Amino acid sequence: MSSVAEEPYREGLEGVIANETAIANLEGREGSGGLEYRGYRIEDLAGNVSYEETAFLLLHGDLPTRAQLREFDSRLRASRDLPAPLVQLFREIPETAHPMDVIRTSVSVLAHFDPDVNAPPTDHAANVRKAERLVAQMPTAVAFRERIVNGNAPIAPRADLDHAANFLNMVNGKMPSPTMSSAFDLSLVLYTEHELNASTFSARVTVSTLSDLHSGIVAAIGTLKGPLHGGANEEAWKVLEEVGSPENALKWIEDALAQKRRIMGFGHRVYKTGDPRSRILKPHCAALAAEIGDDRWERIAEPIEQIVTTQKHLPPNVDWPSARLYHYMGLDIDLYTPIFAMARVAGWAAHIIEQLDHNRLMRPRARYIGPPNRPVKPLDAR
Ligand code: SDX
């Protein structure tokens, strides 16, 4: 083993291989942009499988048969309800609390009421059951808090609705259009998994100490919140609001780049020639804009996307189109990242389970650059 002084230091762990995984591949076949979930190209999954099928793929290793999907889906629908104390807590938490902080708290509270809470952390079957329950419960938690904090009664989950439509109905109090529901389901599929991004890495480090699945998910939510990661979809919407009108777009972006501002929703640590998820989502933004009869935001977004892509060579990432998509669905801005979290929970859980199935404690080293060795002076001599 070489010494700490000899090992290369890569700031932000850029390019460091910290895990092996069978869950997602960002180096997929040429031309696919690279993203594959357990060998399936994201372009082939998108629009052809539901979020439920995607979550099953990640948690159980392959796409479900019709019988497997029926059983999985009925387990999810039966697990959507929340323990009463958590619903009461939504009424006590200050209104000013950000929904990402509330969903982080929610997962912590849900752990106390999970029937497998005392299972050994490496109990694979128990971890899959815990993961399935969180996939089902997190949308209810996000929706219930949203309703309560806006002075409305929570709307109970409906067993006759699929994952996407049920969430939109719980939040908006009305059934989404088929276009809206399928676009939302697609966004969940695209958000589900993305290899060793910061929040997934955080989850894996947490459980590598043999801590439990819920602790790993709480750590991941706290990590996802940051604007350099999941919080970017909320910030991307604020960019569009700040621009305000299509006529203002060119001047705004030229000024922003001149001021060296970081344009949220653009750039990626891994994708340097574009995020396939952004390309897949973009046409759905235009379709929903047409459905609601307001293409203003598309006409604001396009020149910004063109300029940042061509002048900064920073293509849009998944957060750039998803911000507009969620606006068209009537969702409040501060729900955008919680939605990312409730989709990604299946990916986080799959990585946690993979880590615990074949674990080694993660403990990197740091290179010391502080003061050289020196004697301790008595207090009065300092
Ligand atoms: C997600 O990792 C994943 O897989 C994450 C994710 C997932 O599914 O889990 O894909 C989800 O987090 C997507 C990314 C969302 N974040 C944003 O949209 C925030 C804005 N983007 C940036 O902050 C940035 O692009 C990152 C954080 C995404 C990646 O940054 P890196 O690889 O650390 O690159 P960097 O910050 O070192 O920037 C390199 C250069 C810098 O310029 P110089 O100082 O060298 O002149 O590129 C510039 C940066 O200033 N730059 C940008 C920019 N992103 C990078 N300049 C303007 N706007 C930007 N968005």
CSV table of C-alpha atoms and ligand atoms in Angstrom, one decimal:
chain,number,residue,atom,x,y,z
A,1,MET,CA,0.0,0.0,0.0
A,2,SER,CA,1.6,3.3,-1.1
A,3,SER,CA,1.7,6.1,1.5
A,4,VAL,CA,-0.9,9.0,1.8
A,5,ALA,CA,1.8,11.3,0.4
A,6,GLU,CA,2.2,9.2,-2.8
A,7,GLU,CA,-1.5,8.6,-3.6
A,8,PRO,CA,-3.1,11.1,-6.1
A,9,TYR,CA,-5.7,13.4,-4.5
A,10,ARG,CA,-8.7,14.1,-6.7
A,11,GLU,CA,-10.7,17.1,-5.4
A,12,GLY,CA,-14.4,16.2,-5.2
A,13,LEU,CA,-13.3,12.6,-5.8
A,14,GLU,CA,-13.6,13.4,-9.6
A,15,GLY,CA,-13.1,10.3,-11.6
A,16,VAL,CA,-12.4,8.1,-8.6
A,17,ILE,CA,-13.9,4.6,-8.8
A,18,ALA,CA,-15.3,4.1,-5.2
A,19,ASN,CA,-17.6,1.2,-5.8
A,20,GLU,CA,-18.5,-1.7,-8.2
A,21,THR,CA,-22.2,-1.9,-9.0
A,22,ALA,CA,-24.6,-3.9,-11.0
A,23,ILE,CA,-27.4,-1.3,-10.8
A,24,ALA,CA,-26.6,1.5,-13.2
A,25,ASN,CA,-24.0,2.1,-16.0
A,26,LEU,CA,-23.2,5.6,-17.3
A,27,GLU,CA,-20.8,4.2,-19.9
A,28,GLY,CA,-23.4,2.4,-21.8
A,29,ARG,CA,-23.3,1.7,-25.6
A,30,GLU,CA,-22.0,4.5,-27.7
A,31,GLY,CA,-24.7,6.9,-28.7
A,32,SER,CA,-27.0,6.0,-25.9
A,33,GLY,CA,-25.6,8.9,-23.8
A,34,GLY,CA,-24.6,6.2,-21.5
A,35,LEU,CA,-27.3,5.7,-19.0
A,36,GLU,CA,-28.5,2.1,-18.4
A,37,TYR,CA,-30.4,0.6,-15.5
A,38,ARG,CA,-29.3,-3.0,-15.0
A,39,GLY,CA,-28.4,-3.3,-18.7
A,40,TYR,CA,-31.5,-1.6,-20.1
A,41,ARG,CA,-30.9,1.7,-22.0
A,42,ILE,CA,-32.8,4.6,-20.6
A,43,GLU,CA,-34.0,5.4,-24.1
A,44,ASP,CA,-35.6,2.0,-24.3
A,45,LEU,CA,-37.1,2.2,-20.8
A,46,ALA,CA,-38.4,5.7,-21.1
A,47,GLY,CA,-42.1,5.6,-22.3
A,48,ASN,CA,-42.1,1.8,-22.3
A,49,VAL,CA,-42.0,1.0,-18.6
A,50,SER,CA,-43.8,2.6,-15.6
A,51,TYR,CA,-42.1,3.9,-12.5
A,52,GLU,CA,-43.5,0.8,-10.7
A,53,GLU,CA,-41.7,-1.5,-13.2
A,54,THR,CA,-38.5,0.6,-12.9
A,55,ALA,CA,-38.6,0.4,-9.1
A,56,PHE,CA,-39.1,-3.4,-9.3
A,57,LEU,CA,-36.1,-3.7,-11.8
A,58,LEU,CA,-33.8,-1.8,-9.4
A,59,LEU,CA,-35.0,-3.6,-6.2
A,60,HIS,CA,-35.4,-7.1,-7.6
A,61,GLY,CA,-32.9,-7.2,-10.4
A,62,ASP,CA,-35.0,-7.5,-13.5
A,63,LEU,CA,-38.2,-6.1,-15.1
A,64,PRO,CA,-41.2,-7.9,-13.7
A,65,THR,CA,-43.5,-10.3,-15.4
A,66,ARG,CA,-47.1,-9.3,-15.4
A,67,ALA,CA,-47.8,-11.5,-12.4
A,68,GLN,CA,-44.8,-10.1,-10.5
A,69,LEU,CA,-45.9,-6.5,-11.3
A,70,ARG,CA,-49.4,-7.2,-10.1
A,71,GLU,CA,-48.1,-8.5,-6.8
A,72,PHE,CA,-45.5,-5.7,-6.4
A,73,ASP,CA,-48.1,-3.0,-7.3
A,74,SER,CA,-50.6,-4.3,-4.8
A,75,ARG,CA,-47.9,-4.3,-2.1
A,76,LEU,CA,-47.1,-0.7,-2.9
A,77,ARG,CA,-50.8,0.4,-3.0
A,78,ALA,CA,-51.4,-1.4,0.4
A,79,SER,CA,-48.4,0.5,1.9
A,80,ARG,CA,-49.2,4.1,1.0
A,81,ASP,CA,-50.8,5.1,4.3
A,82,LEU,CA,-48.8,6.9,7.0
A,83,PRO,CA,-48.7,6.4,10.8
A,84,ALA,CA,-51.1,8.9,12.5
A,85,PRO,CA,-48.3,10.5,14.6
A,86,LEU,CA,-46.4,11.5,11.4
A,87,VAL,CA,-49.6,13.1,10.0
A,88,GLN,CA,-50.0,15.0,13.3
A,89,LEU,CA,-46.3,16.1,13.1
A,90,PHE,CA,-47.0,17.6,9.7
A,91,ARG,CA,-49.4,19.9,11.6
A,92,GLU,CA,-46.8,20.8,14.2
A,93,ILE,CA,-43.7,21.4,12.1
A,94,PRO,CA,-43.3,25.2,11.4
A,95,GLU,CA,-44.9,26.3,8.1
A,96,THR,CA,-41.5,27.8,7.1
A,97,ALA,CA,-39.8,24.4,7.0
A,98,HIS,CA,-38.7,23.4,3.5
A,99,PRO,CA,-40.4,20.2,2.1
A,100,MET,CA,-36.9,18.6,1.7
A,101,ASP,CA,-36.4,19.0,5.4
A,102,VAL,CA,-39.8,17.6,6.1
A,103,ILE,CA,-39.4,14.5,3.9
A,104,ARG,CA,-36.0,13.9,5.6
A,105,THR,CA,-37.8,14.0,9.0
A,106,SER,CA,-40.6,11.9,7.6
A,107,VAL,CA,-38.2,9.0,6.7
A,108,SER,CA,-36.7,9.2,10.1
A,109,VAL,CA,-40.2,8.9,11.7
A,110,LEU,CA,-41.3,6.2,9.3
A,111,ALA,CA,-38.4,4.0,10.6
A,112,HIS,CA,-39.9,3.9,14.1
A,113,PHE,CA,-43.1,2.5,12.7
A,114,ASP,CA,-41.5,0.1,10.2
A,115,PRO,CA,-42.3,-3.6,11.1
A,116,ASP,CA,-38.7,-4.6,10.2
A,117,VAL,CA,-37.1,-1.8,12.1
A,118,ASN,CA,-35.2,-4.2,14.3
A,119,ALA,CA,-34.1,-6.6,11.6
A,120,PRO,CA,-30.4,-7.1,11.2
A,121,PRO,CA,-29.0,-4.4,8.8
A,122,THR,CA,-27.8,-7.1,6.4
A,123,ASP,CA,-31.2,-8.9,6.2
A,124,HIS,CA,-31.7,-8.7,2.5
A,125,ALA,CA,-35.4,-9.6,2.5
A,126,ALA,CA,-36.2,-7.2,5.3
A,127,ASN,CA,-34.3,-4.4,3.4
A,128,VAL,CA,-36.4,-5.0,0.3
A,129,ARG,CA,-39.6,-4.8,2.3
A,130,LYS,CA,-38.4,-1.6,4.0
A,131,ALA,CA,-37.5,-0.2,0.5
A,132,GLU,CA,-40.9,-1.1,-1.0
A,133,ARG,CA,-42.7,0.6,1.9
A,134,LEU,CA,-40.6,3.8,1.5
A,135,VAL,CA,-41.3,3.8,-2.3
A,136,ALA,CA,-45.0,3.7,-1.4
A,137,GLN,CA,-45.0,6.1,1.7
A,138,MET,CA,-42.8,9.0,0.5
A,139,PRO,CA,-45.3,10.3,-2.1
A,140,THR,CA,-48.0,10.3,0.6
A,141,ALA,CA,-45.7,12.1,3.0
A,142,VAL,CA,-44.8,14.8,0.4
A,143,ALA,CA,-48.5,15.3,-0.6
A,144,PHE,CA,-50.0,15.3,2.9
A,145,ARG,CA,-47.5,17.9,4.2
A,146,GLU,CA,-48.2,20.1,1.1
A,147,ARG,CA,-51.9,19.9,1.6
A,148,ILE,CA,-51.7,20.6,5.4
A,149,VAL,CA,-49.2,23.5,5.1
A,150,ASN,CA,-51.5,25.1,2.5
A,151,GLY,CA,-54.5,24.8,4.9
A,152,ASN,CA,-56.1,22.0,3.1
A,153,ALA,CA,-57.2,18.6,4.3
A,154,PRO,CA,-54.9,15.8,3.1
A,155,ILE,CA,-56.3,13.6,0.4
A,156,ALA,CA,-56.0,9.9,1.1
A,157,PRO,CA,-54.1,7.7,-1.4
A,158,ARG,CA,-56.4,5.9,-3.8
A,159,ALA,CA,-55.9,2.2,-4.4
A,160,ASP,CA,-57.4,2.5,-7.9
A,161,LEU,CA,-54.7,4.9,-9.1
A,162,ASP,CA,-51.2,4.1,-10.2
A,163,HIS,CA,-48.1,5.7,-8.5
A,164,ALA,CA,-47.9,8.8,-10.7
A,165,ALA,CA,-51.6,9.6,-10.9
A,166,ASN,CA,-52.1,8.9,-7.2
A,167,PHE,CA,-49.5,11.4,-6.2
A,168,LEU,CA,-50.8,14.2,-8.5
A,169,ASN,CA,-54.3,13.6,-7.2
A,170,MET,CA,-53.2,13.7,-3.6
A,171,VAL,CA,-51.4,17.0,-4.2
A,172,ASN,CA,-53.7,18.8,-6.6
A,173,GLY,CA,-57.0,17.3,-5.4
A,174,LYS,CA,-57.9,16.4,-9.0
A,175,MET,CA,-57.2,13.7,-11.5
A,176,PRO,CA,-54.3,14.6,-13.9
A,177,SER,CA,-54.8,14.5,-17.6
A,178,PRO,CA,-53.4,11.3,-19.3
A,179,THR,CA,-50.6,13.5,-20.8
A,180,MET,CA,-49.7,14.9,-17.4
A,181,SER,CA,-49.8,11.6,-15.7
A,182,SER,CA,-47.6,9.8,-18.3
A,183,ALA,CA,-45.1,12.8,-18.3
A,184,PHE,CA,-44.9,12.7,-14.5
A,185,ASP,CA,-44.4,8.9,-14.6
A,186,LEU,CA,-41.7,9.4,-17.1
A,187,SER,CA,-39.9,12.0,-15.0
A,188,LEU,CA,-40.0,9.5,-12.0
A,189,VAL,CA,-38.4,6.8,-14.2
A,190,LEU,CA,-35.7,9.2,-15.3
A,191,TYR,CA,-35.0,10.4,-11.7
A,192,THR,CA,-35.0,6.9,-10.2
A,193,GLU,CA,-31.3,6.0,-10.5
A,194,HIS,CA,-27.9,7.4,-11.5
A,195,GLU,CA,-25.0,5.4,-10.3
A,196,LEU,CA,-22.7,6.9,-7.7
A,197,ASN,CA,-24.0,10.5,-7.5
A,198,ALA,CA,-23.4,12.4,-4.3
A,199,SER,CA,-26.6,11.3,-2.5
A,200,THR,CA,-26.2,7.6,-3.5
A,201,PHE,CA,-22.6,7.7,-2.4
A,202,SER,CA,-23.8,9.2,0.9
A,203,ALA,CA,-26.3,6.4,1.4
A,204,ARG,CA,-23.6,3.7,0.6
A,205,VAL,CA,-21.1,5.3,3.0
A,206,THR,CA,-23.7,5.4,5.8
A,207,VAL,CA,-24.7,1.8,5.6
A,208,SER,CA,-21.1,0.6,5.0
A,209,THR,CA,-20.7,1.0,8.8
A,210,LEU,CA,-23.6,-1.6,9.1
A,211,SER,CA,-26.1,1.1,9.9
A,212,ASP,CA,-29.7,0.6,8.7
A,213,LEU,CA,-31.5,1.4,5.4
A,214,HIS,CA,-33.6,4.2,6.8
A,215,SER,CA,-30.4,6.0,8.1
A,216,GLY,CA,-28.9,5.6,4.6
A,217,ILE,CA,-32.0,7.2,3.0
A,218,VAL,CA,-32.0,10.1,5.5
A,219,ALA,CA,-28.4,10.8,4.7
A,220,ALA,CA,-29.2,10.7,1.0
A,221,ILE,CA,-32.1,13.1,1.3
A,222,GLY,CA,-29.9,15.6,3.2
A,223,THR,CA,-27.3,15.3,0.4
A,224,LEU,CA,-29.8,15.6,-2.4
A,225,LYS,CA,-31.1,18.9,-1.0
A,226,GLY,CA,-28.1,20.9,-2.1
A,227,PRO,CA,-28.4,23.1,-5.2
A,228,LEU,CA,-25.4,21.5,-6.9
A,229,HIS,CA,-27.3,18.2,-6.8
A,230,GLY,CA,-31.1,17.6,-6.5
A,231,GLY,CA,-31.9,21.1,-5.4
A,232,ALA,CA,-31.0,22.3,-8.9
A,233,ASN,CA,-34.5,21.6,-10.3
A,234,GLU,CA,-35.9,24.2,-7.9
A,235,GLU,CA,-33.1,26.6,-8.8
A,236,ALA,CA,-33.6,26.0,-12.5
A,237,TRP,CA,-37.2,27.2,-12.2
A,238,LYS,CA,-36.0,30.4,-10.4
A,239,VAL,CA,-33.7,31.1,-13.4
A,240,LEU,CA,-36.8,31.1,-15.7
A,241,GLU,CA,-38.7,33.3,-13.3
A,242,GLU,CA,-35.8,35.7,-13.0
A,243,VAL,CA,-35.7,36.0,-16.8
A,244,GLY,CA,-39.4,36.6,-16.8
A,245,SER,CA,-40.1,36.9,-20.6
A,246,PRO,CA,-38.7,35.5,-23.9
A,247,GLU,CA,-37.7,39.1,-24.9
A,248,ASN,CA,-35.4,39.3,-21.9
A,249,ALA,CA,-33.8,35.8,-22.3
A,250,LEU,CA,-30.8,36.7,-24.5
A,251,LYS,CA,-29.7,39.7,-22.5
A,252,TRP,CA,-30.2,37.9,-19.2
A,253,ILE,CA,-28.0,34.9,-20.2
A,254,GLU,CA,-25.3,37.2,-21.7
A,255,ASP,CA,-25.2,39.2,-18.5
A,256,ALA,CA,-25.2,36.1,-16.3
A,257,LEU,CA,-22.3,34.5,-18.2
A,258,ALA,CA,-20.4,37.8,-18.2
A,259,GLN,CA,-20.8,37.8,-14.4
A,260,LYS,CA,-19.6,34.1,-14.3
A,261,ARG,CA,-22.9,33.0,-12.7
A,262,ARG,CA,-23.5,29.3,-12.3
A,263,ILE,CA,-26.6,28.6,-14.4
A,264,MET,CA,-28.6,26.0,-12.5
A,265,GLY,CA,-29.8,23.0,-14.6
A,266,PHE,CA,-26.7,23.0,-16.7
A,267,GLY,CA,-23.5,21.0,-16.6
A,268,HIS,CA,-22.7,17.6,-15.1
A,269,ARG,CA,-19.8,15.9,-13.4
A,270,VAL,CA,-20.0,12.9,-15.7
A,271,TYR,CA,-22.0,13.8,-18.8
A,272,LYS,CA,-19.9,16.2,-20.9
A,273,THR,CA,-21.8,15.9,-24.2
A,274,GLY,CA,-25.3,16.0,-22.7
A,275,ASP,CA,-27.6,14.3,-20.3
A,276,PRO,CA,-29.8,11.8,-22.1
A,277,ARG,CA,-32.6,12.4,-19.6
A,278,SER,CA,-32.8,16.0,-20.5
A,279,ARG,CA,-33.2,15.1,-24.2
A,280,ILE,CA,-35.9,12.6,-23.4
A,281,LEU,CA,-37.9,15.0,-21.2
A,282,LYS,CA,-37.7,18.1,-23.4
A,283,PRO,CA,-40.5,17.2,-25.9
A,284,HIS,CA,-42.8,16.4,-23.0
A,285,CYS,CA,-42.3,20.0,-21.8
A,286,ALA,CA,-43.5,21.3,-25.1
A,287,ALA,CA,-46.5,19.0,-25.2
A,288,LEU,CA,-47.6,20.0,-21.7
A,289,ALA,CA,-47.1,23.7,-22.5
A,290,ALA,CA,-49.3,23.3,-25.5
A,291,GLU,CA,-51.9,21.4,-23.3
A,292,ILE,CA,-52.1,24.3,-20.8
A,293,GLY,CA,-51.9,26.9,-23.6
A,294,ASP,CA,-48.8,28.7,-22.4
A,295,ASP,CA,-45.5,28.3,-24.2
A,296,ARG,CA,-43.9,31.3,-22.7
A,297,TRP,CA,-41.6,29.3,-20.5
A,298,GLU,CA,-40.5,27.2,-23.5
A,299,ARG,CA,-39.7,30.4,-25.4
A,300,ILE,CA,-37.6,31.6,-22.4
A,301,ALA,CA,-35.8,28.3,-21.9
A,302,GLU,CA,-34.8,27.7,-25.5
A,303,PRO,CA,-32.4,30.6,-26.1
A,304,ILE,CA,-30.8,30.1,-22.7
A,305,GLU,CA,-30.3,26.4,-23.5
A,306,GLN,CA,-28.8,27.3,-26.9
A,307,ILE,CA,-26.4,29.9,-25.5
A,308,VAL,CA,-25.2,27.9,-22.4
A,309,THR,CA,-24.7,24.8,-24.5
A,310,THR,CA,-22.9,26.4,-27.4
A,311,GLN,CA,-20.9,29.2,-25.6
A,312,LYS,CA,-20.1,27.4,-22.3
A,313,HIS,CA,-20.2,23.8,-23.7
A,314,LEU,CA,-22.5,23.0,-20.8
A,315,PRO,CA,-25.6,21.1,-22.0
A,316,PRO,CA,-28.7,20.9,-19.8
A,317,ASN,CA,-29.0,18.2,-17.3
A,318,VAL,CA,-32.2,16.4,-16.1
A,319,ASP,CA,-33.1,19.3,-13.8
A,320,TRP,CA,-33.5,21.9,-16.6
A,321,PRO,CA,-36.6,20.4,-18.3
A,322,SER,CA,-38.1,18.8,-15.1
A,323,ALA,CA,-38.5,22.3,-13.6
A,324,ARG,CA,-40.8,23.3,-16.4
A,325,LEU,CA,-42.6,20.0,-16.5
A,326,TYR,CA,-43.5,20.3,-12.8
A,327,HIS,CA,-44.6,23.9,-13.2
A,328,TYR,CA,-47.0,22.8,-15.9
A,329,MET,CA,-48.4,20.2,-13.5
A,330,GLY,CA,-49.3,23.0,-11.1
A,331,LEU,CA,-46.7,21.8,-8.5
A,332,ASP,CA,-45.2,24.3,-6.1
A,333,ILE,CA,-41.5,25.0,-6.7
A,334,ASP,CA,-40.4,23.7,-3.3
A,335,LEU,CA,-41.9,20.3,-4.2
A,336,TYR,CA,-39.5,19.7,-7.1
A,337,THR,CA,-36.6,18.3,-5.1
A,338,PRO,CA,-38.9,16.2,-2.8
A,339,ILE,CA,-40.3,14.6,-6.0
A,340,PHE,CA,-36.7,13.9,-7.1
A,341,ALA,CA,-36.2,12.2,-3.7
A,342,MET,CA,-39.4,10.1,-3.8
A,343,ALA,CA,-38.4,8.8,-7.2
A,344,ARG,CA,-34.7,8.3,-6.3
A,345,VAL,CA,-35.5,6.3,-3.2
A,346,ALA,CA,-35.7,3.1,-5.3
A,347,GLY,CA,-32.2,3.7,-6.6
A,348,TRP,CA,-30.8,4.7,-3.2
A,349,ALA,CA,-32.4,1.6,-1.7
A,350,ALA,CA,-31.0,-0.7,-4.4
A,351,HIS,CA,-27.5,0.7,-3.8
A,352,ILE,CA,-27.9,0.3,0.0
A,353,ILE,CA,-29.0,-3.3,-0.4
A,354,GLU,CA,-26.1,-4.0,-2.8
A,355,GLN,CA,-23.7,-2.4,-0.3
A,356,LEU,CA,-25.0,-4.4,2.6
A,357,ASP,CA,-25.1,-7.7,0.6
A,358,HIS,CA,-21.4,-7.4,0.1
A,359,ASN,CA,-20.1,-4.8,2.5
A,360,ARG,CA,-16.7,-3.3,3.3
A,361,LEU,CA,-16.5,-0.3,5.5
A,362,MET,CA,-15.8,2.8,3.4
A,363,ARG,CA,-12.9,4.8,5.0
A,364,PRO,CA,-10.8,6.9,2.5
A,365,ARG,CA,-7.8,8.8,3.7
A,366,ALA,CA,-7.0,12.6,3.8
A,367,ARG,CA,-3.7,14.2,3.0
A,368,TYR,CA,-2.6,16.4,5.9
A,369,ILE,CA,-1.7,20.0,5.0
A,370,GLY,CA,-2.0,21.6,8.4
A,371,PRO,CA,0.7,23.0,10.8
A,372,PRO,CA,3.9,20.9,11.1
A,373,ASN,CA,4.5,18.9,14.3
A,374,ARG,CA,5.0,21.3,17.3
A,375,PRO,CA,5.2,21.1,21.1
A,376,VAL,CA,2.3,22.0,23.4
A,377,LYS,CA,3.0,25.2,25.4
A,378,PRO,CA,1.6,25.6,28.9
A,379,LEU,CA,-1.5,27.8,29.0
A,380,ASP,CA,0.2,30.9,30.4
A,381,ALA,CA,3.0,30.6,27.8
A,382,ARG,CA,0.6,30.6,24.8
B,1,SDX,C1,-27.7,16.3,-10.6
B,1,SDX,O1,-23.9,13.2,-10.3
B,1,SDX,C2,-25.1,12.9,-10.7
B,1,SDX,O2,-25.3,11.9,-11.4
B,1,SDX,C3,-26.2,13.9,-10.3
B,1,SDX,C4,-27.5,13.8,-11.0
B,1,SDX,C5,-28.2,12.5,-10.6
B,1,SDX,O3,-29.1,12.1,-11.3
B,1,SDX,O4,-28.0,12.1,-9.4
B,1,SDX,O5,-27.3,13.8,-12.4
B,1,SDX,C6,-28.4,15.0,-10.6
B,1,SDX,O6,-27.2,16.6,-9.5
B,1,SDX,C7,-27.5,17.0,-11.9
B,1,SDX,C8,-26.7,18.3,-11.6
B,1,SDX,C9,-27.6,19.4,-11.0
B,1,SDX,N1,-26.8,20.6,-10.7
B,1,SDX,C10,-26.9,21.7,-11.3
B,1,SDX,O7,-27.5,21.9,-12.4
B,1,SDX,C11,-26.1,22.9,-10.7
B,1,SDX,C12,-25.3,23.6,-11.8
B,1,SDX,N2,-24.3,22.7,-12.3
B,1,SDX,C13,-23.0,22.9,-11.7
B,1,SDX,O8,-22.9,23.4,-10.4
B,1,SDX,C14,-22.0,21.8,-12.2
B,1,SDX,O9,-22.1,21.7,-13.5
B,1,SDX,C15,-22.1,20.5,-11.5
B,1,SDX,C16,-22.0,20.6,-10.0
B,1,SDX,C17,-23.3,19.7,-11.9
B,1,SDX,C18,-20.8,19.7,-11.9
B,1,SDX,O10,-19.8,20.5,-11.6
B,1,SDX,P1,-18.2,20.0,-11.6
B,1,SDX,O11,-18.0,18.8,-12.4
B,1,SDX,O12,-17.8,20.0,-10.2
B,1,SDX,O13,-17.6,21.1,-12.4
B,1,SDX,P2,-17.0,22.5,-11.8
B,1,SDX,O14,-18.0,23.0,-10.7
B,1,SDX,O15,-15.6,22.2,-11.3
B,1,SDX,O16,-17.1,23.5,-13.0
B,1,SDX,C19,-16.1,23.3,-14.1
B,1,SDX,C20,-16.1,24.6,-14.8
B,1,SDX,C21,-16.1,25.8,-13.9
B,1,SDX,O17,-15.5,26.9,-14.7
B,1,SDX,P3,-14.0,27.4,-14.3
B,1,SDX,O18,-14.0,27.8,-12.9
B,1,SDX,O19,-13.2,26.2,-14.6
B,1,SDX,O20,-13.9,28.6,-15.3
B,1,SDX,O21,-17.4,24.7,-15.5
B,1,SDX,C22,-18.1,25.8,-14.9
B,1,SDX,C23,-17.5,26.2,-13.6
B,1,SDX,O22,-17.7,27.5,-13.3
B,1,SDX,N3,-19.5,25.4,-14.7
B,1,SDX,C24,-20.5,26.2,-14.9
B,1,SDX,C25,-21.7,25.4,-14.6
B,1,SDX,N4,-21.3,24.2,-14.3
B,1,SDX,C26,-19.9,24.2,-14.3
B,1,SDX,N5,-20.6,27.5,-15.3
B,1,SDX,C27,-21.9,28.0,-15.3
B,1,SDX,N6,-23.0,27.3,-15.1
B,1,SDX,C28,-22.9,26.0,-14.7
B,1,SDX,N7,-24.0,25.3,-14.5
